[in-house]
PDB file of C-alpha atoms in Angstrom:
ATOM      1  CA  MET A1208       0.000   0.000   0.000  1.00 62.00           C
ATOM      2  CA  SER A1209       1.396   3.383  -0.936  1.00 72.00           C
ATOM      3  CA  LEU A1210       0.533   6.806   0.364  1.00 69.00           C
ATOM      4  CA  PRO A1211      -1.483   9.084  -1.916  1.00 71.00           C
ATOM      5  CA  ARG A1212       0.488  11.675  -3.801  1.00 79.00           C
ATOM      6  CA  ARG A1213       0.153  15.300  -2.767  1.00 78.00           C
ATOM      7  CA  GLU A1214      -1.878  16.155  -5.868  1.00 82.00           C
ATOM      8  CA  GLN A1215      -4.331  13.339  -5.129  1.00 83.00           C
ATOM      9  CA  THR A1216      -4.776  14.594  -1.574  1.00 77.00           C
ATOM     10  CA  TRP A1217      -5.497  18.149  -2.751  1.00 80.00           C
ATOM     11  CA  GLU A1218      -7.927  16.823  -5.356  1.00 82.00           C
ATOM     12  CA  ARG A1219      -9.853  14.835  -2.731  1.00 79.00           C
ATOM     13  CA  LEU A1220     -10.414  18.065  -0.778  1.00 79.00           C
ATOM     14  CA  ARG A1221     -12.726  19.177  -3.599  1.00 83.00           C
ATOM     15  CA  GLU A1222     -15.070  16.253  -2.921  1.00 85.00           C
ATOM     16  CA  PRO A1223     -18.149  16.801  -0.762  1.00 90.00           C
ATOM     17  CA  TRP A1224     -17.629  16.159   2.952  1.00 91.00           C
ATOM     18  CA  ASP A1225     -20.138  15.658   5.737  1.00 95.00           C
ATOM     19  CA  VAL A1226     -17.910  17.298   8.325  1.00 93.00           C
ATOM     20  CA  LEU A1227     -15.058  19.800   8.092  1.00 92.00           C
ATOM     21  CA  ILE A1228     -12.896  19.865  11.215  1.00 92.00           C
ATOM     22  CA  VAL A1229     -10.543  22.795  11.738  1.00 93.00           C
ATOM     23  CA  GLY A1230      -7.653  22.047  14.072  1.00 87.00           C
ATOM     24  CA  GLY A1231      -5.586  18.909  14.514  1.00 84.00           C
ATOM     25  CA  GLY A1232      -5.230  18.899  18.283  1.00 81.00           C
ATOM     26  CA  ILE A1233      -6.739  16.363  20.634  1.00 79.00           C
ATOM     27  CA  THR A1234     -10.265  17.736  20.202  1.00 83.00           C
ATOM     28  CA  GLY A1235     -10.129  17.860  16.413  1.00 87.00           C
ATOM     29  CA  VAL A1236      -8.644  14.382  16.128  1.00 84.00           C
ATOM     30  CA  GLY A1237     -11.224  13.058  18.593  1.00 85.00           C
ATOM     31  CA  ILE A1238     -14.038  14.547  16.518  1.00 90.00           C
ATOM     32  CA  LEU A1239     -12.504  13.060  13.359  1.00 91.00           C
ATOM     33  CA  LEU A1240     -12.355   9.622  14.985  1.00 88.00           C
ATOM     34  CA  GLU A1241     -15.970   9.825  16.152  1.00 90.00           C
ATOM     35  CA  ALA A1242     -17.155  11.049  12.736  1.00 94.00           C
ATOM     36  CA  ALA A1243     -15.371   8.137  11.041  1.00 93.00           C
ATOM     37  CA  ARG A1244     -16.910   5.668  13.515  1.00 92.00           C
ATOM     38  CA  ARG A1245     -20.334   6.995  12.552  1.00 95.00           C
ATOM     39  CA  GLY A1246     -19.634   6.540   8.850  1.00 95.00           C
ATOM     40  CA  LEU A1247     -19.386  10.252   8.062  1.00 96.00           C
ATOM     41  CA  ARG A1248     -17.043  11.582   5.404  1.00 94.00           C
ATOM     42  CA  ALA A1249     -14.859  13.896   7.426  1.00 93.00           C
ATOM     43  CA  VAL A1250     -11.825  15.986   6.618  1.00 90.00           C
ATOM     44  CA  LEU A1251      -9.495  17.612   9.120  1.00 89.00           C
ATOM     45  CA  VAL A1252      -7.424  20.661   8.232  1.00 87.00           C
ATOM     46  CA  GLU A1253      -4.574  21.991  10.339  1.00 84.00           C
ATOM     47  CA  ARG A1254      -2.486  25.066   9.636  1.00 82.00           C
ATOM     48  CA  GLY A1255       0.638  23.610  11.253  1.00 79.00           C
ATOM     49  CA  ASP A1256       1.636  20.156  12.372  1.00 75.00           C
ATOM     50  CA  TYR A1257      -0.794  17.943  14.247  1.00 70.00           C
ATOM     51  CA  ALA A1258      -0.957  18.680  17.978  1.00 68.00           C
ATOM     52  CA  CYS A1259       1.430  21.620  17.613  1.00 71.00           C
ATOM     53  CA  GLY A1260      -0.863  24.190  19.245  1.00 71.00           C
ATOM     54  CA  ALA A1261      -2.546  24.009  22.637  1.00 70.00           C
ATOM     55  CA  SER A1262      -2.297  20.207  22.741  1.00 66.00           C
ATOM     56  CA  SER A1263       1.500  20.430  22.752  1.00 70.00           C
ATOM     57  CA  ARG A1264       1.428  22.707  25.804  1.00 72.00           C
ATOM     58  CA  SER A1265      -1.294  21.125  27.919  1.00 74.00           C
ATOM     59  CA  SER A1266      -0.942  19.559  31.359  1.00 79.00           C
ATOM     60  CA  LYS A1267      -1.878  16.185  29.776  1.00 77.00           C
ATOM     61  CA  LEU A1268      -4.497  15.766  32.507  1.00 85.00           C
ATOM     62  CA  VAL A1269      -7.916  14.346  31.789  1.00 84.00           C
ATOM     63  CA  HIS A1270      -9.305  15.586  35.063  1.00 82.00           C
ATOM     64  CA  GLY A1271     -12.696  15.925  36.587  1.00 82.00           C
ATOM     65  CA  GLY A1272     -12.035  19.431  37.782  1.00 85.00           C
ATOM     66  CA  LEU A1273     -11.436  19.573  41.524  1.00 87.00           C
ATOM     67  CA  ARG A1274     -11.079  23.316  41.015  1.00 88.00           C
ATOM     68  CA  TYR A1275     -14.619  23.454  39.611  1.00 91.00           C
ATOM     69  CA  LEU A1276     -15.857  21.594  42.671  1.00 90.00           C
ATOM     70  CA  LYS A1277     -14.072  24.038  44.983  1.00 90.00           C
ATOM     71  CA  GLU A1278     -15.808  26.882  43.108  1.00 93.00           C
ATOM     72  CA  GLY A1279     -19.191  25.201  43.675  1.00 93.00           C
ATOM     73  CA  ARG A1280     -19.697  24.332  40.002  1.00 94.00           C
ATOM     74  CA  LEU A1281     -21.251  20.927  40.656  1.00 93.00           C
ATOM     75  CA  ALA A1282     -22.824  20.429  37.227  1.00 94.00           C
ATOM     76  CA  LEU A1283     -19.528  21.134  35.447  1.00 93.00           C
ATOM     77  CA  THR A1284     -17.628  18.873  37.850  1.00 93.00           C
ATOM     78  CA  ARG A1285     -20.148  16.062  37.322  1.00 93.00           C
ATOM     79  CA  GLU A1286     -19.930  16.408  33.544  1.00 93.00           C
ATOM     80  CA  SER A1287     -16.116  16.476  33.669  1.00 92.00           C
ATOM     81  CA  VAL A1288     -15.726  13.404  35.875  1.00 92.00           C
ATOM     82  CA  ARG A1289     -18.287  11.454  33.843  1.00 92.00           C
ATOM     83  CA  GLU A1290     -16.471  12.345  30.609  1.00 90.00           C
ATOM     84  CA  ARG A1291     -13.167  11.322  32.191  1.00 91.00           C
ATOM     85  CA  GLU A1292     -14.674   7.934  33.058  1.00 91.00           C
ATOM     86  CA  ALA A1293     -16.107   7.586  29.535  1.00 90.00           C
ATOM     87  CA  LEU A1294     -12.682   8.293  28.011  1.00 89.00           C
ATOM     88  CA  LEU A1295     -11.047   5.756  30.310  1.00 91.00           C
ATOM     89  CA  ARG A1296     -13.531   3.131  29.081  1.00 91.00           C
ATOM     90  CA  ALA A1297     -13.448   4.140  25.403  1.00 87.00           C
ATOM     91  CA  ALA A1298      -9.708   4.589  24.997  1.00 85.00           C
ATOM     92  CA  PRO A1299      -7.757   2.321  27.348  1.00 88.00           C
ATOM     93  CA  GLY A1300      -4.085   2.697  26.608  1.00 87.00           C
ATOM     94  CA  LEU A1301      -4.619   6.250  25.373  1.00 87.00           C
ATOM     95  CA  VAL A1302      -6.200   7.541  28.571  1.00 91.00           C
ATOM     96  CA  GLU A1303      -4.848   6.075  31.793  1.00 94.00           C
ATOM     97  CA  ARG A1304      -5.569   6.485  35.481  1.00 94.00           C
ATOM     98  CA  LEU A1305      -3.202   8.781  37.354  1.00 94.00           C
ATOM     99  CA  PRO A1306      -3.019   8.718  41.157  1.00 94.00           C
ATOM    100  CA  PHE A1307      -2.515  11.902  43.169  1.00 95.00           C
ATOM    101  CA  VAL A1308      -1.521  12.455  46.792  1.00 96.00           C
ATOM    102  CA  LEU A1309      -2.748  15.520  48.696  1.00 96.00           C
ATOM    103  CA  PRO A1310      -0.644  15.811  51.877  1.00 97.00           C
ATOM    104  CA  HIS A1311      -2.051  17.261  55.101  1.00 96.00           C
ATOM    105  CA  TYR A1312       0.141  19.284  57.440  1.00 97.00           C
ATOM    106  CA  ARG A1313      -0.465  20.585  60.939  1.00 95.00           C
ATOM    107  CA  GLY A1314      -2.313  23.923  60.746  1.00 93.00           C
ATOM    108  CA  GLN A1315      -3.104  23.600  57.037  1.00 93.00           C
ATOM    109  CA  ARG A1316      -6.378  24.969  55.680  1.00 92.00           C
ATOM    110  CA  PRO A1317      -8.554  23.532  54.376  1.00 90.00           C
ATOM    111  CA  GLY A1318      -8.156  20.755  56.902  1.00 91.00           C
ATOM    112  CA  ALA A1319      -8.149  17.026  56.256  1.00 93.00           C
ATOM    113  CA  ALA A1320     -11.876  16.693  57.028  1.00 93.00           C
ATOM    114  CA  SER A1321     -12.788  19.323  54.423  1.00 93.00           C
ATOM    115  CA  VAL A1322     -10.553  17.685  51.828  1.00 93.00           C
ATOM    116  CA  ALA A1323     -12.089  14.283  52.636  1.00 95.00           C
ATOM    117  CA  ALA A1324     -15.592  15.692  52.156  1.00 95.00           C
ATOM    118  CA  GLY A1325     -14.625  17.298  48.841  1.00 94.00           C
ATOM    119  CA  LEU A1326     -13.041  14.100  47.537  1.00 95.00           C
ATOM    120  CA  ALA A1327     -16.067  12.070  48.644  1.00 95.00           C
ATOM    121  CA  LEU A1328     -18.307  14.389  46.626  1.00 94.00           C
ATOM    122  CA  TYR A1329     -15.861  14.207  43.693  1.00 93.00           C
ATOM    123  CA  ASP A1330     -16.108  10.406  43.737  1.00 93.00           C
ATOM    124  CA  LEU A1331     -19.894  10.517  44.130  1.00 93.00           C
ATOM    125  CA  LEU A1332     -20.213  12.750  41.063  1.00 92.00           C
ATOM    126  CA  ALA A1333     -17.938  10.391  39.100  1.00 90.00           C
ATOM    127  CA  GLY A1334     -19.836   7.288  40.148  1.00 90.00           C
ATOM    128  CA  ARG A1335     -16.521   5.686  41.138  1.00 88.00           C
ATOM    129  CA  ARG A1336     -14.503   5.685  44.342  1.00 91.00           C
ATOM    130  CA  THR A1337     -10.840   6.612  43.900  1.00 91.00           C
ATOM    131  CA  ARG A1338     -10.050   8.297  47.223  1.00 94.00           C
ATOM    132  CA  ARG A1339      -8.288   6.800  50.198  1.00 95.00           C
ATOM    133  CA  ARG A1340      -7.008   8.166  53.487  1.00 96.00           C
ATOM    134  CA  LEU A1341      -3.312   7.712  54.222  1.00 97.00           C
ATOM    135  CA  ASP A1342      -1.678   8.134  57.611  1.00 97.00           C
ATOM    136  CA  ALA A1343       1.753   9.789  57.885  1.00 97.00           C
ATOM    137  CA  ARG A1344       3.614   6.457  57.643  1.00 97.00           C
ATOM    138  CA  GLN A1345       1.715   5.382  54.514  1.00 97.00           C
ATOM    139  CA  THR A1346       2.259   8.813  52.971  1.00 97.00           C
ATOM    140  CA  LEU A1347       6.024   8.610  53.574  1.00 98.00           C
ATOM    141  CA  GLU A1348       6.149   5.102  52.102  1.00 97.00           C
ATOM    142  CA  LEU A1349       4.329   6.299  49.004  1.00 95.00           C
ATOM    143  CA  VAL A1350       6.177   9.628  48.651  1.00 96.00           C
ATOM    144  CA  PRO A1351       9.482   9.339  50.563  1.00 97.00           C
ATOM    145  CA  GLU A1352      10.772  12.734  49.406  1.00 97.00           C
ATOM    146  CA  ILE A1353       7.784  14.644  50.841  1.00 96.00           C
ATOM    147  CA  GLU A1354       8.325  17.292  53.537  1.00 96.00           C
ATOM    148  CA  ARG A1355       8.099  15.481  56.880  1.00 96.00           C
ATOM    149  CA  GLN A1356       7.811  18.442  59.256  1.00 97.00           C
ATOM    150  CA  GLY A1357       4.211  18.608  60.499  1.00 97.00           C
ATOM    151  CA  LEU A1358       2.971  15.857  58.157  1.00 97.00           C
ATOM    152  CA  LEU A1359      -0.255  14.342  59.458  1.00 97.00           C
ATOM    153  CA  GLY A1360      -1.096  12.142  56.486  1.00 97.00           C
ATOM    154  CA  ALA A1361      -2.664  12.525  53.074  1.00 97.00           C
ATOM    155  CA  HIS A1362      -5.562  11.706  50.840  1.00 97.00           C
ATOM    156  CA  GLY A1363      -4.982   9.781  47.662  1.00 95.00           C
ATOM    157  CA  TYR A1364      -7.377  10.157  44.754  1.00 95.00           C
ATOM    158  CA  GLY A1365      -7.422   9.434  41.058  1.00 93.00           C
ATOM    159  CA  ASP A1366      -7.799  11.387  37.866  1.00 93.00           C
ATOM    160  CA  ALA A1367      -6.389  10.484  34.455  1.00 93.00           C
ATOM    161  CA  TRP A1368      -3.890  11.588  31.831  1.00 92.00           C
ATOM    162  CA  THR A1369      -3.191  11.236  28.133  1.00 88.00           C
ATOM    163  CA  ASP A1370      -0.435  12.260  25.771  1.00 80.00           C
ATOM    164  CA  ASP A1371      -2.499  14.638  23.681  1.00 72.00           C
ATOM    165  CA  ALA A1372       0.399  15.629  21.463  1.00 67.00           C
TER     166      ALA A1372
END
């Protein structure tokens, strides 16, 4: 099988398409994949190289948005965590679980109880439990280089990541 010549590619752009996608980052490529799965004739155009824009500079996180939860944006948090879970199911190997550790120190605000409540709500909105409470010893075993002074323990929770470039 050989690749089409440049002239053939340009000529095919004159054909009718069901969907024109502008931008070859993670969103554009995801839309292209979904359009192809649905049997649509789709074309993607990109002014530079694929994933050279925002996708090349992202955090790589596929997160549910703890920040949104902290801001009281429950509907957005719920949508984000549900989409994260859908991506984990739909694209295993492309989207993977990523554990996080939130340490708790003496005198820190918000306190451990507030963080626990927030993570419980985060899990509830996702329909999946990822959180766990860690004492100081467990935290040090998991993250030996963490600051020890005043360490009370931590909460572990899960989000996800992907290489979107």
